[in-house]
PDB file of C-alpha atoms in Angstrom:
ATOM      1  CA  UNK A   1      44.349 -17.298 -27.816  1.00  0.00           C
ATOM      2  CA  UNK A   2      43.105 -20.676 -29.004  1.00  0.00           C
ATOM      3  CA  UNK A   3      44.009 -22.316 -25.679  1.00  0.00           C
ATOM      4  CA  UNK A   4      42.209 -19.621 -23.811  1.00  0.00           C
ATOM      5  CA  UNK A   5      39.034 -20.132 -26.015  1.00  0.00           C
ATOM      6  CA  UNK A   6      39.096 -23.836 -25.549  1.00  0.00           C
ATOM      7  CA  UNK A   7      39.481 -23.399 -21.758  1.00  0.00           C
ATOM      8  CA  UNK A   8      36.431 -21.113 -21.618  1.00  0.00           C
ATOM      9  CA  UNK A   9      34.424 -23.676 -23.602  1.00  0.00           C
ATOM     10  CA  UNK A  10      35.378 -26.425 -21.269  1.00  0.00           C
ATOM     11  CA  UNK A  11      34.214 -24.262 -18.283  1.00  0.00           C
ATOM     12  CA  UNK A  12      30.909 -23.422 -20.010  1.00  0.00           C
ATOM     13  CA  UNK A  13      30.283 -27.158 -20.736  1.00  0.00           C
ATOM     14  CA  UNK A  14      31.164 -28.149 -17.208  1.00  0.00           C
ATOM     15  CA  UNK A  15      28.574 -25.679 -15.883  1.00  0.00           C
ATOM     16  CA  UNK A  16      25.844 -26.316 -18.419  1.00  0.00           C
ATOM     17  CA  UNK A  17      25.697 -30.100 -18.266  1.00  0.00           C
ATOM     18  CA  UNK A  18      25.007 -30.363 -14.474  1.00  0.00           C
ATOM     19  CA  UNK A  19      22.456 -27.539 -14.693  1.00  0.00           C
ATOM     20  CA  UNK A  20      20.709 -29.260 -17.561  1.00  0.00           C
ATOM     21  CA  UNK A  21      20.773 -32.583 -15.723  1.00  0.00           C
ATOM     22  CA  UNK A  22      19.289 -30.937 -12.536  1.00  0.00           C
ATOM     23  CA  UNK A  23      16.581 -29.353 -14.583  1.00  0.00           C
ATOM     24  CA  UNK A  24      15.553 -32.692 -16.164  1.00  0.00           C
ATOM     25  CA  UNK A  25      15.735 -34.432 -12.844  1.00  0.00           C
ATOM     26  CA  UNK A  26      13.471 -31.787 -11.175  1.00  0.00           C
ATOM     27  CA  UNK A  27      10.984 -31.952 -13.904  1.00  0.00           C
ATOM     28  CA  UNK A  28      10.792 -35.776 -13.610  1.00  0.00           C
ATOM     29  CA  UNK A  29      10.299 -35.599  -9.852  1.00  0.00           C
ATOM     30  CA  UNK A  30       6.881 -33.929  -9.852  1.00  0.00           C
ATOM     31  CA  UNK A  31       3.635 -35.490 -10.729  1.00  0.00           C
ATOM     32  CA  UNK A  32      -0.108 -34.864 -10.175  1.00  0.00           C
ATOM     33  CA  UNK A  33       0.159 -35.463  -6.465  1.00  0.00           C
ATOM     34  CA  UNK A  34       3.109 -33.125  -6.050  1.00  0.00           C
ATOM     35  CA  UNK A  35       6.002 -35.480  -5.594  1.00  0.00           C
ATOM     36  CA  UNK A  36       6.412 -38.611  -7.799  1.00  0.00           C
ATOM     37  CA  UNK A  37       9.111 -41.172  -7.947  1.00  0.00           C
ATOM     38  CA  UNK A  38      12.324 -40.020  -9.495  1.00  0.00           C
ATOM     39  CA  UNK A  39      11.755 -42.606 -12.318  1.00  0.00           C
ATOM     40  CA  UNK A  40       8.624 -40.864 -13.568  1.00  0.00           C
ATOM     41  CA  UNK A  41      10.248 -38.791 -16.341  1.00  0.00           C
ATOM     42  CA  UNK A  42       7.008 -37.988 -18.096  1.00  0.00           C
ATOM     43  CA  UNK A  43       4.743 -35.920 -15.834  1.00  0.00           C
ATOM     44  CA  UNK A  44       1.312 -34.929 -16.820  1.00  0.00           C
ATOM     45  CA  UNK A  45       1.057 -31.659 -18.741  1.00  0.00           C
ATOM     46  CA  UNK A  46      -1.589 -30.456 -16.250  1.00  0.00           C
ATOM     47  CA  UNK A  47      -0.375 -30.757 -12.619  1.00  0.00           C
ATOM     48  CA  UNK A  48      -2.215 -30.032  -9.435  1.00  0.00           C
ATOM     49  CA  UNK A  49      -0.621 -28.006  -6.631  1.00  0.00           C
ATOM     50  CA  UNK A  50       1.622 -29.921  -4.270  1.00  0.00           C
ATOM     51  CA  UNK A  51       0.150 -30.937  -0.884  1.00  0.00           C
ATOM     52  CA  UNK A  52       2.740 -30.646   1.786  1.00  0.00           C
ATOM     53  CA  UNK A  53       0.706 -32.044   4.724  1.00  0.00           C
ATOM     54  CA  UNK A  54       1.133 -29.153   7.191  1.00  0.00           C
ATOM     55  CA  UNK A  55      -0.714 -26.029   8.232  1.00  0.00           C
ATOM     56  CA  UNK A  56      -4.423 -25.479   8.855  1.00  0.00           C
ATOM     57  CA  UNK A  57      -7.143 -23.164   7.585  1.00  0.00           C
ATOM     58  CA  UNK A  58      -7.222 -19.745   9.118  1.00  0.00           C
ATOM     59  CA  UNK A  59      -9.869 -19.081  11.829  1.00  0.00           C
ATOM     60  CA  UNK A  60     -12.415 -16.294  11.458  1.00  0.00           C
ATOM     61  CA  UNK A  61     -10.770 -14.454  14.288  1.00  0.00           C
ATOM     62  CA  UNK A  62      -7.412 -14.636  12.545  1.00  0.00           C
ATOM     63  CA  UNK A  63      -8.790 -13.397   9.286  1.00  0.00           C
ATOM     64  CA  UNK A  64     -10.604 -10.544  11.081  1.00  0.00           C
ATOM     65  CA  UNK A  65      -7.363  -9.394  12.636  1.00  0.00           C
ATOM     66  CA  UNK A  66      -5.905  -8.810   9.165  1.00  0.00           C
ATOM     67  CA  UNK A  67      -9.150  -7.386   7.663  1.00  0.00           C
ATOM     68  CA  UNK A  68      -8.501  -3.841   8.647  1.00  0.00           C
ATOM     69  CA  UNK A  69      -8.892  -1.902   5.238  1.00  0.00           C
ATOM     70  CA  UNK A  70     -11.260   1.052   5.195  1.00  0.00           C
ATOM     71  CA  UNK A  71     -13.397   1.711   2.157  1.00  0.00           C
ATOM     72  CA  UNK A  72     -14.282   5.096   0.713  1.00  0.00           C
ATOM     73  CA  UNK A  73     -17.764   4.887   2.163  1.00  0.00           C
ATOM     74  CA  UNK A  74     -16.345   4.254   5.624  1.00  0.00           C
ATOM     75  CA  UNK A  75     -16.870   0.536   5.739  1.00  0.00           C
ATOM     76  CA  UNK A  76     -14.220  -0.928   8.027  1.00  0.00           C
ATOM     77  CA  UNK A  77     -13.869   2.122  10.353  1.00  0.00           C
ATOM     78  CA  UNK A  78     -13.475   0.917  13.933  1.00  0.00           C
ATOM     79  CA  UNK A  79     -15.003   2.423  17.104  1.00  0.00           C
ATOM     80  CA  UNK A  80     -13.136   5.469  18.454  1.00  0.00           C
ATOM     81  CA  UNK A  81     -12.955   9.148  18.036  1.00  0.00           C
ATOM     82  CA  UNK A  82     -10.630  12.185  17.884  1.00  0.00           C
ATOM     83  CA  UNK A  83     -10.335  15.883  17.299  1.00  0.00           C
ATOM     84  CA  UNK A  84      -7.636  18.081  15.716  1.00  0.00           C
ATOM     85  CA  UNK A  85      -6.630  19.302  19.224  1.00  0.00           C
ATOM     86  CA  UNK A  86      -5.939  15.751  20.329  1.00  0.00           C
ATOM     87  CA  UNK A  87      -4.341  14.814  17.105  1.00  0.00           C
ATOM     88  CA  UNK A  88      -1.798  17.701  17.330  1.00  0.00           C
ATOM     89  CA  UNK A  89       0.042  16.042  20.211  1.00  0.00           C
ATOM     90  CA  UNK A  90       0.096  12.775  18.449  1.00  0.00           C
ATOM     91  CA  UNK A  91       1.409  14.418  15.257  1.00  0.00           C
ATOM     92  CA  UNK A  92       4.213  16.209  17.101  1.00  0.00           C
ATOM     93  CA  UNK A  93       5.350  12.896  18.712  1.00  0.00           C
ATOM     94  CA  UNK A  94       4.903  10.494  15.855  1.00  0.00           C
ATOM     95  CA  UNK A  95       4.861  12.408  12.479  1.00  0.00           C
ATOM     96  CA  UNK A  96       6.755  15.713  12.662  1.00  0.00           C
ATOM     97  CA  UNK A  97      10.155  14.135  12.371  1.00  0.00           C
ATOM     98  CA  UNK A  98       9.324  12.852   8.768  1.00  0.00           C
ATOM     99  CA  UNK A  99       6.702  15.345   7.533  1.00  0.00           C
ATOM    100  CA  UNK A 100       7.775  18.623   9.358  1.00  0.00           C
ATOM    101  CA  UNK A 101       6.339  20.436  12.287  1.00  0.00           C
ATOM    102  CA  UNK A 102       3.558  21.934  10.197  1.00  0.00           C
ATOM    103  CA  UNK A 103       3.256  19.187   7.613  1.00  0.00           C
ATOM    104  CA  UNK A 104       4.985  21.215   4.902  1.00  0.00           C
ATOM    105  CA  UNK A 105       8.712  20.940   5.560  1.00  0.00           C
ATOM    106  CA  UNK A 106       9.455  17.213   4.903  1.00  0.00           C
ATOM    107  CA  UNK A 107      11.888  15.575   4.391  1.00  0.00           C
ATOM    108  CA  UNK A 108       9.163  13.094   3.427  1.00  0.00           C
ATOM    109  CA  UNK A 109       6.068  14.011   1.405  1.00  0.00           C
ATOM    110  CA  UNK A 110       4.214  17.193   2.503  1.00  0.00           C
ATOM    111  CA  UNK A 111       0.843  16.635   3.978  1.00  0.00           C
ATOM    112  CA  UNK A 112      -0.495  20.144   4.146  1.00  0.00           C
ATOM    113  CA  UNK A 113      -1.330  22.429   1.195  1.00  0.00           C
ATOM    114  CA  UNK A 114      -4.480  23.514  -0.628  1.00  0.00           C
ATOM    115  CA  UNK A 115      -2.985  25.510  -3.521  1.00  0.00           C
ATOM    116  CA  UNK A 116      -4.151  25.938  -6.119  1.00  0.00           C
ATOM    117  CA  UNK A 117      -7.525  25.516  -4.467  1.00  0.00           C
ATOM    118  CA  UNK A 118      -9.732  25.268  -7.586  1.00  0.00           C
ATOM    119  CA  UNK A 119      -7.426  24.392 -10.418  1.00  0.00           C
ATOM    120  CA  UNK A 120      -4.952  21.721  -9.272  1.00  0.00           C
ATOM    121  CA  UNK A 121      -2.873  20.231 -12.263  1.00  0.00           C
ATOM    122  CA  UNK A 122      -2.624  16.458 -11.903  1.00  0.00           C
ATOM    123  CA  UNK A 123       1.081  15.941 -11.891  1.00  0.00           C
ATOM    124  CA  UNK A 124       4.052  16.620  -9.615  1.00  0.00           C
ATOM    125  CA  UNK A 125       5.406  20.064  -9.860  1.00  0.00           C
ATOM    126  CA  UNK A 126       7.699  22.010  -7.644  1.00  0.00           C
ATOM    127  CA  UNK A 127       5.126  24.749  -7.323  1.00  0.00           C
ATOM    128  CA  UNK A 128       2.185  22.468  -6.493  1.00  0.00           C
ATOM    129  CA  UNK A 129       3.147  19.283  -4.499  1.00  0.00           C
ATOM    130  CA  UNK A 130       0.417  16.699  -4.145  1.00  0.00           C
ATOM    131  CA  UNK A 131      -0.878  16.944  -0.612  1.00  0.00           C
ATOM    132  CA  UNK A 132      -3.895  15.664   1.354  1.00  0.00           C
ATOM    133  CA  UNK A 133      -5.567  19.050   0.934  1.00  0.00           C
ATOM    134  CA  UNK A 134      -5.380  19.290  -2.815  1.00  0.00           C
ATOM    135  CA  UNK A 135      -5.184  15.763  -4.126  1.00  0.00           C
ATOM    136  CA  UNK A 136      -6.749  13.050  -1.994  1.00  0.00           C
ATOM    137  CA  UNK A 137     -10.346  12.317  -3.008  1.00  0.00           C
ATOM    138  CA  UNK A 138     -11.502  10.494   0.261  1.00  0.00           C
ATOM    139  CA  UNK A 139     -10.951  11.410   3.914  1.00  0.00           C
ATOM    140  CA  UNK A 140     -11.454   7.763   4.784  1.00  0.00           C
ATOM    141  CA  UNK A 141      -8.342   6.799   2.815  1.00  0.00           C
ATOM    142  CA  UNK A 142      -6.283   8.974   5.171  1.00  0.00           C
ATOM    143  CA  UNK A 143      -7.476   6.811   8.111  1.00  0.00           C
ATOM    144  CA  UNK A 144      -6.741   3.624   6.261  1.00  0.00           C
ATOM    145  CA  UNK A 145      -3.232   4.623   5.236  1.00  0.00           C
ATOM    146  CA  UNK A 146      -2.187   5.987   8.636  1.00  0.00           C
ATOM    147  CA  UNK A 147      -3.670   2.962  10.447  1.00  0.00           C
ATOM    148  CA  UNK A 148      -1.808   0.436   8.304  1.00  0.00           C
ATOM    149  CA  UNK A 149       1.362   2.083   7.451  1.00  0.00           C
ATOM    150  CA  UNK A 150       2.304   4.762   9.931  1.00  0.00           C
ATOM    151  CA  UNK A 151       4.434   5.643  11.806  1.00  0.00           C
ATOM    152  CA  UNK A 152       7.263   4.798   9.477  1.00  0.00           C
ATOM    153  CA  UNK A 153       9.290   2.806  11.985  1.00  0.00           C
ATOM    154  CA  UNK A 154       6.402   1.283  13.936  1.00  0.00           C
ATOM    155  CA  UNK A 155       3.386   0.833  11.519  1.00  0.00           C
ATOM    156  CA  UNK A 156       0.170  -0.423  13.145  1.00  0.00           C
ATOM    157  CA  UNK A 157       1.159   0.850  16.620  1.00  0.00           C
ATOM    158  CA  UNK A 158      -1.398   3.625  16.914  1.00  0.00           C
ATOM    159  CA  UNK A 159      -4.799   2.986  18.454  1.00  0.00           C
ATOM    160  CA  UNK A 160      -8.140   4.102  16.743  1.00  0.00           C
ATOM    161  CA  UNK A 161      -8.360   7.251  18.838  1.00  0.00           C
ATOM    162  CA  UNK A 162      -4.856   8.323  17.875  1.00  0.00           C
ATOM    163  CA  UNK A 163      -5.578   7.740  14.213  1.00  0.00           C
ATOM    164  CA  UNK A 164      -8.856   9.606  14.336  1.00  0.00           C
ATOM    165  CA  UNK A 165      -7.108  12.499  16.003  1.00  0.00           C
ATOM    166  CA  UNK A 166      -4.274  12.486  13.407  1.00  0.00           C
ATOM    167  CA  UNK A 167      -6.844  12.444  10.538  1.00  0.00           C
ATOM    168  CA  UNK A 168      -8.711  15.406  12.222  1.00  0.00           C
ATOM    169  CA  UNK A 169      -5.507  17.351  12.671  1.00  0.00           C
ATOM    170  CA  UNK A 170      -4.207  16.882   9.097  1.00  0.00           C
ATOM    171  CA  UNK A 171      -7.620  17.858   7.711  1.00  0.00           C
ATOM    172  CA  UNK A 172      -7.822  20.821   9.987  1.00  0.00           C
ATOM    173  CA  UNK A 173      -4.398  22.055   8.889  1.00  0.00           C
ATOM    174  CA  UNK A 174      -5.577  21.780   5.301  1.00  0.00           C
ATOM    175  CA  UNK A 175      -8.621  24.044   6.131  1.00  0.00           C
ATOM    176  CA  UNK A 176     -11.066  21.163   5.549  1.00  0.00           C
ATOM    177  CA  UNK A 177     -12.641  20.670   9.085  1.00  0.00           C
ATOM    178  CA  UNK A 178     -13.011  22.666  12.200  1.00  0.00           C
ATOM    179  CA  UNK A 179     -10.612  22.336  15.114  1.00  0.00           C
ATOM    180  CA  UNK A 180     -13.285  20.917  17.454  1.00  0.00           C
ATOM    181  CA  UNK A 181     -15.012  18.560  14.986  1.00  0.00           C
ATOM    182  CA  UNK A 182     -15.136  15.093  16.459  1.00  0.00           C
ATOM    183  CA  UNK A 183     -14.187  12.468  13.821  1.00  0.00           C
ATOM    184  CA  UNK A 184     -15.480   8.901  14.218  1.00  0.00           C
ATOM    185  CA  UNK A 185     -16.914   6.143  12.034  1.00  0.00           C
ATOM    186  CA  UNK A 186     -20.065   8.246  11.446  1.00  0.00           C
ATOM    187  CA  UNK A 187     -18.656  11.682  10.786  1.00  0.00           C
ATOM    188  CA  UNK A 188     -15.464  10.763   8.790  1.00  0.00           C
ATOM    189  CA  UNK A 189     -17.151   9.388   5.673  1.00  0.00           C
ATOM    190  CA  UNK A 190     -19.329  12.532   5.441  1.00  0.00           C
ATOM    191  CA  UNK A 191     -16.363  14.791   4.843  1.00  0.00           C
ATOM    192  CA  UNK A 192     -16.186  15.854   1.198  1.00  0.00           C
ATOM    193  CA  UNK A 193     -12.569  16.412   0.167  1.00  0.00           C
ATOM    194  CA  UNK A 194     -11.596  19.248  -2.094  1.00  0.00           C
ATOM    195  CA  UNK A 195     -10.378  16.767  -4.749  1.00  0.00           C
ATOM    196  CA  UNK A 196     -13.369  14.563  -4.610  1.00  0.00           C
ATOM    197  CA  UNK A 197     -14.836  15.830  -7.943  1.00  0.00           C
ATOM    198  CA  UNK A 198     -11.403  15.711  -9.681  1.00  0.00           C
ATOM    199  CA  UNK A 199     -11.697  11.967 -10.015  1.00  0.00           C
ATOM    200  CA  UNK A 200     -14.084  10.459 -12.461  1.00  0.00           C
ATOM    201  CA  UNK A 201     -15.646   6.895 -12.806  1.00  0.00           C
ATOM    202  CA  UNK A 202     -13.945   4.629 -15.274  1.00  0.00           C
ATOM    203  CA  UNK A 203     -16.862   2.872 -16.924  1.00  0.00           C
ATOM    204  CA  UNK A 204     -14.510   0.480 -18.730  1.00  0.00           C
ATOM    205  CA  UNK A 205     -13.914  -1.492 -15.485  1.00  0.00           C
ATOM    206  CA  UNK A 206     -17.350  -1.213 -13.916  1.00  0.00           C
ATOM    207  CA  UNK A 207     -16.899   1.831 -11.705  1.00  0.00           C
ATOM    208  CA  UNK A 208     -13.290   2.001 -10.542  1.00  0.00           C
ATOM    209  CA  UNK A 209     -11.839   5.478 -10.540  1.00  0.00           C
ATOM    210  CA  UNK A 210      -9.009   7.005 -12.463  1.00  0.00           C
ATOM    211  CA  UNK A 211      -7.712  10.506 -13.031  1.00  0.00           C
TER     212      UNK A 211
END
């Protein structure tokens, strides 16, 4: 027993000493300009970021290609349009496998459902799953999410007309818009979602919203 304990102590010591030495060496190798001589064992307590000497600032075009978020008021919506009729075909081809042929079957989150229409409890229950129809406060958020994150296996592959059509179809299936309503950057922000008034301003943080 004593021999086994001593052996474990020797192993622990043989591991701890190199790790400690490496830590001290690493701390002594960084200075205010990022990489100092190994002999500088007393770096400044306030260090500037290291400068590695490669890369370049992103161009305005490159930044714009990533700046695709859509705000609740519609800011960021691109040119394009679509109706529920057009979106039905896109949904069948791109979305039904995950959300079901009618948006209710799954296996992923259901998209369609308005019940209870006027008294939705904020919380997940078997009886009332959170769907676009009874929970989402902004229609523009639906465009933003689909455009950035869907379809599951190829996110970002849909063009603006496809996304507008999908948004129209999902809203139509939730009894929010008419089948022939043309959605675009002008009409989509004007849609008042059933859950819009179920969210209230949080004055503690200057206007962000909470439940």
